[in-house]
PDB file of C-alpha atoms in Angstrom:
ATOM      1  CA  UNK A 920     -34.953 -74.276 -38.568  1.00  0.00           C
ATOM      2  CA  UNK A 921     -37.196 -75.716 -35.867  1.00  0.00           C
ATOM      3  CA  UNK A 922     -38.801 -73.040 -33.725  1.00  0.00           C
ATOM      4  CA  UNK A 923     -41.176 -73.334 -30.790  1.00  0.00           C
ATOM      5  CA  UNK A 924     -42.610 -70.170 -29.274  1.00  0.00           C
ATOM      6  CA  UNK A 925     -44.633 -70.231 -26.072  1.00  0.00           C
ATOM      7  CA  UNK A 926     -47.111 -67.585 -25.006  1.00  0.00           C
ATOM      8  CA  UNK A 927     -49.968 -67.088 -22.590  1.00  0.00           C
ATOM      9  CA  UNK A 928     -48.189 -67.133 -19.262  1.00  0.00           C
ATOM     10  CA  UNK A 929     -48.867 -64.607 -16.527  1.00  0.00           C
ATOM     11  CA  UNK A 930     -49.933 -63.980 -12.966  1.00  0.00           C
ATOM     12  CA  UNK A 931     -53.176 -65.559 -11.772  1.00  0.00           C
ATOM     13  CA  UNK A 932     -54.819 -66.197  -8.432  1.00  0.00           C
ATOM     14  CA  UNK A 933     -55.226 -69.693  -7.085  1.00  0.00           C
ATOM     15  CA  UNK A 934     -58.273 -71.333  -8.611  1.00  0.00           C
ATOM     16  CA  UNK A 935     -57.907 -69.337 -11.819  1.00  0.00           C
ATOM     17  CA  UNK A 936     -57.165 -70.425 -15.357  1.00  0.00           C
ATOM     18  CA  UNK A 937     -54.641 -69.755 -18.100  1.00  0.00           C
ATOM     19  CA  UNK A 938     -54.198 -71.053 -21.619  1.00  0.00           C
ATOM     20  CA  UNK A 939     -50.675 -71.510 -22.895  1.00  0.00           C
ATOM     21  CA  UNK A 940     -49.903 -71.697 -26.600  1.00  0.00           C
ATOM     22  CA  UNK A 941     -46.969 -73.283 -28.386  1.00  0.00           C
ATOM     23  CA  UNK A 942     -46.552 -72.135 -31.983  1.00  0.00           C
ATOM     24  CA  UNK A 943     -44.328 -74.443 -34.014  1.00  0.00           C
ATOM     25  CA  UNK A 944     -42.515 -73.945 -37.297  1.00  0.00           C
ATOM     26  CA  UNK A 945     -39.700 -75.448 -39.322  1.00  0.00           C
ATOM     27  CA  UNK A 946     -40.849 -79.063 -39.295  1.00  0.00           C
ATOM     28  CA  UNK A 947     -43.739 -81.277 -40.394  1.00  0.00           C
ATOM     29  CA  UNK A 948     -46.099 -80.710 -37.504  1.00  0.00           C
ATOM     30  CA  UNK A 949     -48.107 -83.903 -37.968  1.00  0.00           C
ATOM     31  CA  UNK A 950     -44.975 -86.064 -37.621  1.00  0.00           C
ATOM     32  CA  UNK A 951     -44.089 -84.826 -34.162  1.00  0.00           C
ATOM     33  CA  UNK A 952     -45.315 -85.045 -30.596  1.00  0.00           C
ATOM     34  CA  UNK A 953     -45.339 -81.927 -28.447  1.00  0.00           C
ATOM     35  CA  UNK A 954     -44.900 -81.831 -24.705  1.00  0.00           C
ATOM     36  CA  UNK A 955     -45.307 -79.236 -21.986  1.00  0.00           C
ATOM     37  CA  UNK A 956     -42.864 -79.099 -19.103  1.00  0.00           C
ATOM     38  CA  UNK A 957     -42.627 -77.005 -15.977  1.00  0.00           C
ATOM     39  CA  UNK A 958     -39.551 -75.893 -14.084  1.00  0.00           C
ATOM     40  CA  UNK A 959     -39.988 -74.308 -10.684  1.00  0.00           C
ATOM     41  CA  UNK A 960     -37.140 -72.340  -9.092  1.00  0.00           C
ATOM     42  CA  UNK A 961     -34.447 -74.662  -7.784  1.00  0.00           C
ATOM     43  CA  UNK A 962     -36.132 -77.748  -9.191  1.00  0.00           C
ATOM     44  CA  UNK A 963     -35.637 -79.976 -12.184  1.00  0.00           C
ATOM     45  CA  UNK A 964     -37.763 -79.648 -15.284  1.00  0.00           C
ATOM     46  CA  UNK A 965     -40.781 -81.944 -15.044  1.00  0.00           C
ATOM     47  CA  UNK A 966     -43.202 -83.269 -17.603  1.00  0.00           C
ATOM     48  CA  UNK A 967     -46.743 -81.901 -17.471  1.00  0.00           C
ATOM     49  CA  UNK A 968     -48.499 -83.201 -20.564  1.00  0.00           C
ATOM     50  CA  UNK A 969     -47.868 -84.332 -24.115  1.00  0.00           C
ATOM     51  CA  UNK A 970     -49.813 -84.935 -27.310  1.00  0.00           C
ATOM     52  CA  UNK A 971     -49.171 -86.789 -30.534  1.00  0.00           C
ATOM     53  CA  UNK A 972     -49.997 -84.633 -33.549  1.00  0.00           C
ATOM     54  CA  UNK A 973     -50.454 -87.748 -35.674  1.00  0.00           C
ATOM     55  CA  UNK A 974     -53.049 -89.654 -33.649  1.00  0.00           C
ATOM     56  CA  UNK A 975     -54.045 -87.339 -30.821  1.00  0.00           C
ATOM     57  CA  UNK A 976     -52.785 -89.571 -28.007  1.00  0.00           C
ATOM     58  CA  UNK A 977     -52.203 -87.652 -24.807  1.00  0.00           C
ATOM     59  CA  UNK A 978     -50.365 -88.091 -21.539  1.00  0.00           C
ATOM     60  CA  UNK A 979     -50.666 -86.163 -18.286  1.00  0.00           C
ATOM     61  CA  UNK A 980     -48.657 -86.006 -15.103  1.00  0.00           C
ATOM     62  CA  UNK A 981     -50.640 -87.166 -12.076  1.00  0.00           C
ATOM     63  CA  UNK A 982     -50.370 -83.719 -10.494  1.00  0.00           C
ATOM     64  CA  UNK A 983     -52.341 -82.061 -13.307  1.00  0.00           C
ATOM     65  CA  UNK A 984     -54.756 -84.826 -14.287  1.00  0.00           C
ATOM     66  CA  UNK A 985     -58.272 -83.441 -14.377  1.00  0.00           C
ATOM     67  CA  UNK A 986     -57.088 -79.817 -14.186  1.00  0.00           C
ATOM     68  CA  UNK A 987     -55.046 -79.346 -17.362  1.00  0.00           C
ATOM     69  CA  UNK A 988     -56.052 -80.188 -20.914  1.00  0.00           C
ATOM     70  CA  UNK A 989     -53.707 -80.399 -23.873  1.00  0.00           C
ATOM     71  CA  UNK A 990     -54.953 -79.949 -27.432  1.00  0.00           C
ATOM     72  CA  UNK A 991     -53.534 -79.445 -30.890  1.00  0.00           C
ATOM     73  CA  UNK A 992     -54.648 -77.376 -33.866  1.00  0.00           C
ATOM     74  CA  UNK A 993     -52.771 -78.937 -36.762  1.00  0.00           C
ATOM     75  CA  UNK A 994     -54.005 -76.269 -39.184  1.00  0.00           C
ATOM     76  CA  UNK A 995     -52.300 -73.612 -37.075  1.00  0.00           C
ATOM     77  CA  UNK A 996     -49.279 -75.719 -36.061  1.00  0.00           C
ATOM     78  CA  UNK A 997     -50.104 -74.833 -32.479  1.00  0.00           C
ATOM     79  CA  UNK A 998     -50.500 -76.843 -29.291  1.00  0.00           C
ATOM     80  CA  UNK A 999     -52.421 -75.484 -26.324  1.00  0.00           C
ATOM     81  CA  UNK A1000     -52.347 -76.212 -22.621  1.00  0.00           C
ATOM     82  CA  UNK A1001     -55.542 -75.181 -20.859  1.00  0.00           C
ATOM     83  CA  UNK A1002     -54.718 -74.829 -17.174  1.00  0.00           C
ATOM     84  CA  UNK A1003     -57.613 -74.693 -14.718  1.00  0.00           C
ATOM     85  CA  UNK A1004     -57.979 -74.803 -10.939  1.00  0.00           C
ATOM     86  CA  UNK A1005     -54.453 -73.498 -10.691  1.00  0.00           C
ATOM     87  CA  UNK A1006     -52.527 -73.939  -7.469  1.00  0.00           C
ATOM     88  CA  UNK A1007     -49.522 -72.020  -6.101  1.00  0.00           C
ATOM     89  CA  UNK A1008     -47.432 -75.149  -6.615  1.00  0.00           C
ATOM     90  CA  UNK A1009     -48.103 -74.869 -10.373  1.00  0.00           C
ATOM     91  CA  UNK A1010     -45.879 -71.789 -10.402  1.00  0.00           C
ATOM     92  CA  UNK A1011     -43.044 -72.433 -12.854  1.00  0.00           C
ATOM     93  CA  UNK A1012     -41.570 -71.540 -16.196  1.00  0.00           C
ATOM     94  CA  UNK A1013     -43.448 -73.642 -18.727  1.00  0.00           C
ATOM     95  CA  UNK A1014     -41.678 -74.900 -21.829  1.00  0.00           C
ATOM     96  CA  UNK A1015     -43.000 -76.692 -24.859  1.00  0.00           C
ATOM     97  CA  UNK A1016     -40.833 -79.185 -26.683  1.00  0.00           C
ATOM     98  CA  UNK A1017     -41.053 -81.378 -29.760  1.00  0.00           C
ATOM     99  CA  UNK A1018     -39.941 -84.913 -30.458  1.00  0.00           C
ATOM    100  CA  UNK A1019     -39.990 -87.128 -33.542  1.00  0.00           C
ATOM    101  CA  UNK A1020     -40.023 -90.221 -31.310  1.00  0.00           C
ATOM    102  CA  UNK A1021     -43.170 -92.138 -30.500  1.00  0.00           C
ATOM    103  CA  UNK A1022     -45.124 -90.398 -27.762  1.00  0.00           C
ATOM    104  CA  UNK A1023     -45.765 -93.805 -26.229  1.00  0.00           C
ATOM    105  CA  UNK A1024     -42.017 -94.184 -25.708  1.00  0.00           C
ATOM    106  CA  UNK A1025     -41.199 -90.723 -24.363  1.00  0.00           C
ATOM    107  CA  UNK A1026     -44.525 -89.700 -22.778  1.00  0.00           C
ATOM    108  CA  UNK A1027     -43.585 -86.686 -20.640  1.00  0.00           C
ATOM    109  CA  UNK A1028     -39.923 -87.481 -20.064  1.00  0.00           C
ATOM    110  CA  UNK A1029     -37.851 -84.361 -20.821  1.00  0.00           C
ATOM    111  CA  UNK A1030     -34.880 -86.362 -22.129  1.00  0.00           C
ATOM    112  CA  UNK A1031     -37.077 -87.728 -24.896  1.00  0.00           C
ATOM    113  CA  UNK A1032     -37.623 -84.330 -26.498  1.00  0.00           C
ATOM    114  CA  UNK A1033     -35.276 -82.751 -29.013  1.00  0.00           C
ATOM    115  CA  UNK A1034     -36.386 -79.178 -29.610  1.00  0.00           C
ATOM    116  CA  UNK A1035     -37.316 -76.642 -26.950  1.00  0.00           C
ATOM    117  CA  UNK A1036     -38.915 -73.236 -26.736  1.00  0.00           C
ATOM    118  CA  UNK A1037     -37.737 -70.401 -24.520  1.00  0.00           C
ATOM    119  CA  UNK A1038     -40.463 -70.776 -21.918  1.00  0.00           C
ATOM    120  CA  UNK A1039     -43.238 -68.654 -20.448  1.00  0.00           C
ATOM    121  CA  UNK A1040     -43.638 -67.794 -16.777  1.00  0.00           C
ATOM    122  CA  UNK A1041     -46.746 -68.871 -14.890  1.00  0.00           C
ATOM    123  CA  UNK A1042     -47.170 -67.487 -11.379  1.00  0.00           C
ATOM    124  CA  UNK A1043     -50.082 -68.559  -9.191  1.00  0.00           C
ATOM    125  CA  UNK A1044     -50.669 -66.460  -6.096  1.00  0.00           C
ATOM    126  CA  UNK A1045     -52.370 -67.809  -2.993  1.00  0.00           C
TER     127      UNK A1045
END
């Protein structure tokens, strides 16, 4: 059974940092790409960043470029999202998701991902 478990969310002041973790199990980690997505209240889920566990390719949404960094520890089957210079508009529930499709095809498009975690809340106060 595929499982994705997010952790690391919380309350932080604007300008602060958080590191989210996505622990994966139930599938061959190296064969999948993992994405991070954010969903703010009343808004659609949006892609934030993604990484291929096979070749390390990464994608970022324009809004987080230069502030967020995605990385993968294949030995731990875990993907991280380092979030820096956080802004109030980054407030959202953050989900990680996995896809067996090519990352170059799905990038950070939510419909391209097949398996989802339960999410972790990130709140940035001004």
